CSV table of C-alpha atoms in Angstrom, one decimal:
chain,number,residue,atom,x,y,z
A,1,MET,CA,110.2,105.4,64.6
A,2,LYS,CA,109.3,101.9,65.4
A,3,GLN,CA,108.6,102.9,69.0
A,4,LEU,CA,106.4,105.7,68.0
A,5,LEU,CA,104.6,103.3,65.8
A,6,ALA,CA,104.1,100.9,68.7
A,7,VAL,CA,102.8,103.7,70.9
A,8,LEU,CA,100.4,104.8,68.2
A,9,LEU,CA,99.2,101.2,67.8
A,10,PHE,CA,98.8,100.8,71.4
A,11,MET,CA,96.6,103.9,71.6
A,12,LEU,CA,94.5,102.8,68.9
A,13,LEU,CA,93.7,99.5,70.4
A,14,PRO,CA,90.4,99.2,72.1
A,15,GLN,CA,91.0,99.0,76.1
A,16,GLN,CA,89.6,95.4,76.2
A,17,SER,CA,92.6,94.0,74.5
A,18,TYR,CA,95.0,95.1,77.2
A,19,LYS,CA,98.0,93.2,76.8
A,20,VAL,CA,99.8,91.5,79.6
A,21,GLU,CA,103.2,90.3,78.8
A,22,VAL,CA,103.9,86.8,79.9
A,23,TYR,CA,107.3,85.5,81.0
A,24,ASP,CA,109.1,82.3,82.2
A,25,TYR,CA,111.6,83.0,84.9
A,26,ASP,CA,114.5,83.6,82.5
A,27,GLY,CA,112.4,86.3,80.9
A,28,LEU,CA,111.4,87.8,84.1
A,29,GLU,CA,115.0,87.7,85.7
A,30,PRO,CA,116.0,90.9,84.1
A,31,LEU,CA,113.0,92.7,85.0
A,32,ILE,CA,113.5,92.2,88.7
A,33,ASN,CA,117.3,92.7,88.6
A,34,GLN,CA,117.5,96.2,86.8
A,35,LYS,CA,120.7,97.9,87.2
A,36,ASP,CA,119.7,101.6,87.4
A,37,GLU,CA,119.0,104.4,89.6
A,38,LYS,CA,115.4,103.6,90.3
A,39,VAL,CA,113.9,102.1,93.4
A,40,HIS,CA,112.0,99.1,92.2
A,41,VAL,CA,109.1,97.6,94.0
A,42,VAL,CA,108.2,94.2,92.6
A,43,ASN,CA,104.9,92.6,94.1
A,44,PHE,CA,103.9,89.0,93.4
A,45,TRP,CA,100.2,88.5,93.4
A,46,ALA,CA,97.2,86.8,91.8
A,47,THR,CA,93.6,87.8,91.2
A,48,TRP,CA,92.3,85.0,93.3
A,49,CYS,CA,94.7,86.0,96.3
A,50,GLY,CA,92.6,87.9,98.8
A,51,PRO,CA,95.3,89.7,100.8
A,52,CYS,CA,97.0,90.5,97.5
A,53,VAL,CA,94.1,92.2,96.2
A,54,LYS,CA,93.7,94.1,99.5
A,55,GLU,CA,97.0,95.5,99.3
A,56,LEU,CA,97.2,96.3,95.6
A,57,PRO,CA,95.9,99.9,96.1
A,58,TYR,CA,98.9,100.5,98.3
A,59,PHE,CA,101.3,99.8,95.7
A,60,GLU,CA,99.3,101.7,93.1
A,61,LYS,CA,99.4,104.7,95.5
A,62,ILE,CA,103.2,104.6,95.9
A,63,ASN,CA,103.6,104.1,92.1
A,64,ASP,CA,101.7,107.2,91.7
A,65,GLU,CA,102.9,109.4,94.5
A,66,TYR,CA,106.7,108.5,94.4
A,67,LYS,CA,107.0,108.6,90.6
A,68,ASP,CA,109.1,111.8,90.9
A,69,GLU,CA,111.3,110.2,93.4
A,70,ASN,CA,112.4,107.5,90.7
A,71,VAL,CA,110.2,104.7,92.3
A,72,GLU,CA,108.6,102.2,89.8
A,73,VAL,CA,106.2,99.4,90.6
A,74,LEU,CA,106.0,96.1,88.9
A,75,LEU,CA,103.0,93.7,89.6
A,76,VAL,CA,104.0,90.2,88.7
A,77,SER,CA,100.7,88.1,88.5
A,78,LEU,CA,100.7,84.4,89.1
A,79,ASP,CA,97.3,83.7,87.9
A,80,PHE,CA,97.0,80.6,85.9
A,81,PRO,CA,97.3,81.1,82.1
A,82,SER,CA,93.7,79.9,81.5
A,83,LYS,CA,92.6,83.1,83.6
A,84,TYR,CA,94.5,85.7,81.8
A,85,ASP,CA,91.4,86.6,79.5
A,86,SER,CA,88.7,85.7,82.1
A,87,ALA,CA,90.3,87.2,85.3
A,88,LEU,CA,93.5,89.1,85.0
A,89,LYS,CA,92.8,91.4,82.1
A,90,PRO,CA,89.3,92.4,83.3
A,91,PHE,CA,90.7,92.8,86.9
A,92,ILE,CA,93.3,95.2,85.5
A,93,LYS,CA,90.7,97.2,83.5
A,94,LYS,CA,88.0,97.2,86.3
A,95,ASN,CA,90.6,98.5,88.8
A,96,ASN,CA,92.2,100.8,86.4
A,97,ILE,CA,95.7,99.5,87.3
A,98,LYS,CA,98.4,102.0,86.3
A,99,SER,CA,101.4,100.1,87.5
A,100,LYS,CA,103.1,97.6,85.1
A,101,VAL,CA,101.6,94.2,85.0
A,102,VAL,CA,103.4,91.1,83.7
A,103,ALA,CA,102.5,87.5,84.3
A,104,LEU,CA,104.9,84.7,85.4
A,105,ASN,CA,104.1,81.5,83.9
A,106,ASP,CA,106.7,78.9,84.7
A,107,THR,CA,105.8,75.6,86.3
A,108,ASN,CA,109.2,74.9,87.6
A,109,GLN,CA,108.5,76.6,91.0
A,110,ASN,CA,110.9,74.7,92.8
A,111,ARG,CA,113.6,76.4,90.8
A,112,TRP,CA,112.5,80.1,90.5
A,113,ILE,CA,111.0,80.6,94.0
A,114,SER,CA,114.4,80.1,95.7
A,115,ALA,CA,116.1,82.0,92.7
A,116,ILE,CA,113.8,85.1,93.5
A,117,ASP,CA,114.6,84.8,97.2
A,118,GLU,CA,115.8,81.8,99.2
A,119,ASN,CA,113.8,82.7,102.1
A,120,TRP,CA,110.5,82.6,100.2
A,121,SER,CA,108.4,79.6,101.1
A,122,GLY,CA,106.2,80.3,98.0
A,123,ALA,CA,103.2,82.0,99.7
A,124,LEU,CA,101.5,84.8,98.2
A,125,PRO,CA,101.8,87.8,98.4
A,126,ALA,CA,105.4,88.5,98.5
A,127,THR,CA,107.3,91.6,97.6
A,128,ILE,CA,110.8,92.7,96.7
A,129,ILE,CA,112.1,96.3,97.0
A,130,TYR,CA,115.5,97.0,95.5
A,131,LYS,CA,117.8,99.7,94.3
A,132,GLY,CA,121.1,98.6,92.6
A,133,ASP,CA,122.6,96.0,95.1
A,134,LYS,CA,120.4,96.8,98.0
A,135,ARG,CA,117.6,94.4,98.1
A,136,MET,CA,114.9,93.5,100.7
A,137,PHE,CA,112.3,90.5,100.4
A,138,TYR,CA,109.0,90.3,102.2
A,139,GLU,CA,106.7,87.4,102.5
A,140,LYS,CA,103.9,89.1,104.1
A,141,SER,CA,101.0,91.4,103.5
A,142,PHE,CA,101.5,95.2,103.9
A,143,THR,CA,99.6,98.1,105.2
A,144,GLN,CA,99.9,101.3,103.4
A,145,GLU,CA,102.0,102.7,106.3
A,146,GLU,CA,104.2,99.5,106.4
A,147,LEU,CA,104.9,99.7,102.7
A,148,GLU,CA,105.8,103.4,102.8
A,149,THR,CA,108.2,102.8,105.8
A,150,GLU,CA,110.0,100.0,103.9
A,151,LEU,CA,110.1,102.2,100.6
A,152,LYS,CA,111.5,105.2,102.5
A,153,GLN,CA,114.6,103.2,103.5
A,154,PHE,CA,115.3,103.3,99.9
A,155,LEU,CA,114.8,106.9,99.1
A,156,LYS,CA,117.7,109.1,99.9
B,1,MET,CA,114.3,97.1,139.1
B,2,LYS,CA,112.3,94.7,137.1
B,3,ILE,CA,112.7,97.0,134.1
B,4,PHE,CA,116.3,96.7,134.0
B,5,LYS,CA,116.1,92.9,134.0
B,6,LEU,CA,113.7,92.9,131.2
B,7,LEU,CA,115.6,95.4,129.1
B,8,PRO,CA,117.9,93.0,127.4
B,9,VAL,CA,115.1,90.6,126.6
B,10,MET,CA,113.2,93.7,125.3
B,11,VAL,CA,116.2,94.7,123.1
B,12,LEU,CA,116.6,91.4,121.9
B,13,VAL,CA,112.9,91.1,121.0
B,14,PHE,CA,113.0,94.3,119.3
B,15,THR,CA,116.2,93.4,117.4
B,16,LEU,CA,114.6,90.1,116.3
B,17,SER,CA,111.4,91.7,115.1
B,18,ALA,CA,113.3,94.4,113.2
B,19,PHE,CA,114.9,91.9,110.9
B,20,SER,CA,112.0,89.4,110.7
B,21,ILE,CA,110.2,90.1,107.5
B,22,VAL,CA,108.9,86.7,107.0
B,23,ASP,CA,105.5,86.5,108.9
B,24,GLU,CA,105.8,82.9,110.1
B,25,ASP,CA,108.2,81.2,112.4
B,26,LYS,CA,110.3,78.6,110.4
B,27,GLY,CA,108.7,75.5,111.9
B,28,TYR,CA,110.1,72.0,111.3
B,29,SER,CA,113.2,71.2,109.2
B,30,VAL,CA,113.8,67.8,107.8
B,31,GLY,CA,114.8,65.4,110.6
B,32,ASP,CA,112.7,67.1,113.4
B,33,VAL,CA,110.3,65.2,115.3
B,34,ALA,CA,106.6,66.5,114.4
B,35,THR,CA,104.0,67.0,116.8
B,36,ASP,CA,101.0,64.8,117.2
B,37,PHE,CA,97.5,66.5,117.3
B,38,SER,CA,93.7,65.8,117.9
B,39,LEU,CA,91.7,67.6,115.3
B,40,GLU,CA,88.1,67.2,114.1
B,41,ASN,CA,87.4,65.3,111.0
B,42,ILE,CA,84.6,65.9,108.5
B,43,ASP,CA,82.6,63.1,110.2
B,44,GLY,CA,82.8,64.8,113.6
B,45,LYS,CA,85.4,62.5,115.1
B,46,MET,CA,88.7,63.6,116.5
B,47,VAL,CA,91.6,62.2,114.7
B,48,SER,CA,95.4,61.8,116.0
B,49,LEU,CA,98.3,60.3,114.3
B,50,SER,CA,98.6,57.8,117.2
B,51,ASP,CA,95.2,56.4,116.1
B,52,PHE,CA,96.9,54.9,113.0
B,53,LYS,CA,98.5,51.8,114.7
B,54,LYS,CA,99.6,50.3,111.5
B,55,ALA,CA,101.0,53.2,109.7
B,56,LYS,CA,104.6,53.4,108.9
B,57,GLY,CA,104.3,57.1,108.4
B,58,PHE,CA,102.0,60.0,107.1
B,59,ILE,CA,101.5,62.3,104.1
B,60,ILE,CA,100.4,65.3,106.1
B,61,THR,CA,98.8,67.8,103.5
B,62,PHE,CA,97.8,71.4,104.6
B,63,THR,CA,95.1,72.1,102.0
B,64,CYS,CA,91.8,73.9,101.6
B,65,ASN,CA,88.7,74.3,99.5
B,66,THR,CA,89.3,77.9,98.4
B,67,CYS,CA,92.9,78.1,97.0
B,68,PRO,CA,93.2,77.5,93.2
B,69,TYR,CA,96.4,75.8,93.8
B,70,ALA,CA,95.0,73.4,96.4
B,71,VAL,CA,92.1,72.7,94.1
B,72,ALA,CA,94.4,71.9,91.3
B,73,TYR,CA,96.0,69.2,93.5
B,74,GLU,CA,92.9,67.6,94.9
B,75,ASP,CA,92.6,64.7,92.4
B,76,ARG,CA,96.2,63.9,92.9
B,77,ILE,CA,96.1,64.0,96.7
B,78,GLU,CA,93.3,61.6,96.6
B,79,ALA,CA,95.4,59.4,94.2
B,80,LEU,CA,98.3,59.6,96.7
B,81,ASN,CA,96.0,58.2,99.6
B,82,LYS,CA,94.7,55.6,97.3
B,83,LYS,CA,98.2,54.5,96.3
B,84,TYR,CA,100.1,54.7,99.8
B,85,ALA,CA,97.5,54.2,102.6
B,86,VAL,CA,97.6,50.4,101.9
B,87,LYS,CA,101.6,50.6,102.0
B,88,GLY,CA,101.4,52.4,105.5
B,89,TYR,CA,101.7,55.9,104.3
B,90,PRO,CA,98.0,57.4,104.4
B,91,VAL,CA,97.2,61.1,103.6
B,92,ILE,CA,96.1,63.2,106.4
B,93,ALA,CA,94.6,66.4,105.2
B,94,ILE,CA,94.4,69.6,107.4
B,95,MET,CA,92.6,72.8,106.7
B,96,PRO,CA,94.5,75.5,108.5
B,97,ASN,CA,92.7,78.6,107.4
B,98,ASN,CA,90.6,81.1,109.6
B,99,THR,CA,87.1,80.4,108.4
B,100,GLU,CA,85.9,83.8,109.4
B,101,ILE,CA,88.1,85.1,106.6
B,102,LYS,CA,87.5,82.2,104.2
B,103,PRO,CA,83.9,80.9,104.9
B,104,GLY,CA,84.4,78.7,101.8
B,105,ASP,CA,86.6,76.6,104.1
B,106,SER,CA,84.0,76.0,107.0
B,107,MET,CA,83.4,72.4,108.2
B,108,GLU,CA,80.3,72.4,106.3
B,109,ASN,CA,81.9,73.2,103.1
B,110,MET,CA,84.9,70.9,103.8
B,111,GLN,CA,82.3,68.1,104.3
B,112,LYS,CA,80.7,69.3,101.1
B,113,ARG,CA,83.9,69.2,99.0
B,114,ALA,CA,85.1,66.0,100.4
B,115,LYS,CA,81.9,64.3,99.3
B,116,GLU,CA,81.9,65.8,95.9
B,117,LYS,CA,85.4,64.7,95.3
B,118,GLY,CA,85.1,61.3,97.1
B,119,PHE,CA,88.0,62.0,99.4
B,120,THR,CA,89.0,58.6,101.1
B,121,PHE,CA,91.4,60.4,103.6
B,122,PRO,CA,90.7,62.3,106.8
B,123,TYR,CA,90.1,66.0,106.2
B,124,LEU,CA,90.6,67.6,109.5
B,125,MET,CA,90.2,71.3,110.6
B,126,ASP,CA,93.0,73.0,112.5
B,127,LYS,CA,90.2,74.9,114.2
B,128,ASN,CA,92.5,76.8,116.7
B,129,GLN,CA,95.2,77.3,114.2
B,130,GLU,CA,97.8,75.9,116.6
B,131,ILE,CA,99.1,73.0,114.6
B,132,TYR,CA,100.1,74.5,111.2
B,133,PRO,CA,102.5,77.1,112.8
B,134,GLN,CA,104.2,74.3,114.8
B,135,TYR,CA,104.9,72.5,111.5
B,136,GLY,CA,105.7,75.8,109.8
B,137,ALA,CA,103.2,75.6,107.1
B,138,THR,CA,102.9,78.9,105.2
B,139,LYS,CA,100.4,77.9,102.4
B,140,THR,CA,98.1,75.5,100.8
B,141,PRO,CA,99.0,73.0,99.6
B,142,HIS,CA,102.0,72.3,101.7
B,143,ILE,CA,103.1,68.6,102.3
B,144,TYR,CA,105.1,67.1,105.2
B,145,ILE,CA,106.0,63.4,105.0
B,146,LEU,CA,106.5,61.8,108.3
B,147,GLN,CA,108.2,58.4,109.2
B,148,LYS,CA,107.3,56.7,112.4
B,149,SER,CA,110.2,55.9,114.7
B,150,LYS,CA,110.7,55.0,118.3
B,151,ASN,CA,111.4,58.8,119.0
B,152,GLY,CA,108.2,59.8,117.2
B,153,ASN,CA,107.1,60.9,113.7
B,154,VAL,CA,110.2,62.3,112.0
B,155,VAL,CA,109.9,64.8,109.3
B,156,LYS,CA,111.5,63.3,105.9
B,157,TYR,CA,110.1,65.6,103.3
B,158,ILE,CA,108.8,69.2,103.2
B,159,GLY,CA,107.3,70.9,100.1
B,160,ALA,CA,105.3,70.5,96.9
B,161,ILE,CA,103.6,67.3,95.5
B,162,ASP,CA,105.3,67.4,92.2
B,163,ASP,CA,106.8,69.8,89.9
B,164,ASN,CA,103.7,71.1,87.8
B,165,TYR,CA,100.6,72.4,89.5
B,166,GLN,CA,98.9,73.3,86.3
B,167,ASP,CA,99.0,70.0,84.4
B,168,ALA,CA,99.1,66.5,86.2
B,169,GLU,CA,99.9,65.0,82.8
B,170,ALA,CA,103.1,67.1,82.4
B,171,VAL,CA,104.7,66.4,85.7
B,172,LYS,CA,108.2,65.4,85.3
B,173,GLU,CA,109.1,64.9,89.1
B,174,LYS,CA,106.8,63.3,91.6
B,175,TYR,CA,108.5,64.7,94.7
B,176,VAL,CA,106.1,63.1,97.2
B,177,GLU,CA,105.9,59.7,95.4
B,178,ASN,CA,109.7,59.6,95.0
B,179,ALA,CA,110.0,60.4,98.8
B,180,VAL,CA,107.5,57.7,100.1
B,181,ASP,CA,108.9,55.0,97.7
B,182,ALA,CA,112.5,55.6,99.0
B,183,LEU,CA,111.1,55.4,102.7
B,184,LEU,CA,109.3,52.1,101.8
B,185,LYS,CA,112.6,50.9,100.3
B,186,GLY,CA,114.6,52.0,103.0
B,187,GLU,CA,116.7,54.3,100.7
B,188,ALA,CA,117.7,57.8,101.2
B,189,ILE,CA,115.4,60.5,99.9
B,190,LYS,CA,117.0,62.4,96.9
B,191,VAL,CA,115.1,65.6,97.1
B,192,SER,CA,113.9,66.2,100.6
B,193,GLU,CA,112.8,69.8,100.3
B,194,THR,CA,111.0,71.7,97.5
B,195,LYS,CA,109.0,75.0,97.0
B,196,ALA,CA,105.9,75.7,95.3
B,197,ILE,CA,103.6,78.7,95.1
B,198,GLY,CA,100.6,78.6,97.4
B,199,CYS,CA,97.8,80.6,99.0
B,200,SER,CA,99.2,82.0,102.2
B,201,ILE,CA,97.4,80.6,105.3
B,202,LYS,CA,94.6,82.9,106.4
B,203,VAL,CA,95.0,84.0,109.9
């Protein structure tokens, strides 16, 4: 019942008040380590990051096209909190982003960058693809083709 | 015949590339000797580390005009130079981006930004993009603290300036200051490598 109410409420809200959940690393951690049957694609990005914005449509595309194959995309924004209302939310709306977007706000980067992957230097964009215990980390920009090639390793 | 000789090399290259998912090579680790360079400063002069006869070392800062994280640290980089240049550790800032991709980082815009902010340190351009890969810088800002020795400039610290990019007032650990203070006192650096989010260097 509660859930239904939440859905109804969400539908009634005007689009401008698109909500972005904000997490610190401890809050984000379960979202990037889900133990289910799905292939999870987690992309770290920001609206100010050119190469991130360029590759976002590729993530949107796999989120849409591989839905039936149990693929789920999570876009983790590293925009500054002061930009959530002025940049992040308008960006999501303008580009009609369908994948789930959350924001990570945790200034103790020295802790969580290594926790996410010890090989990550901290440069954006970065991506994780995982399913169960199988996990790959990429500190790079993708083309559509590269992203699909990597994704297909997890589909079987 | 030649192809047979090349085959193992080709296999090796292929194997390496197959597992290499991080774009850049690793570059320097703490303890390595860093290369000197000759890069153009915003005043048109070429600058090398060897020009700084009296320096005990350097705070090499890969930074740029266009990255919000780099911008968030501009005042702190200037403060580092004010505090440590006189003690023998000047800041040397290097802009590593391809300016065709980031016109906001052109020499003209670097000059403008330096003037606006009153930078007192050299702000150099890695025009051929040959220096940052040797250091292993992947993003802006990215700091390398070097200490002069008879073998060259030894890397003593790699990473972030401090532990809070958002708010200079809320910083708990000043990694760079702690490291330089330790070097000045002849003590061991407690934290010699840290990580921070930054903008990938535009190639």
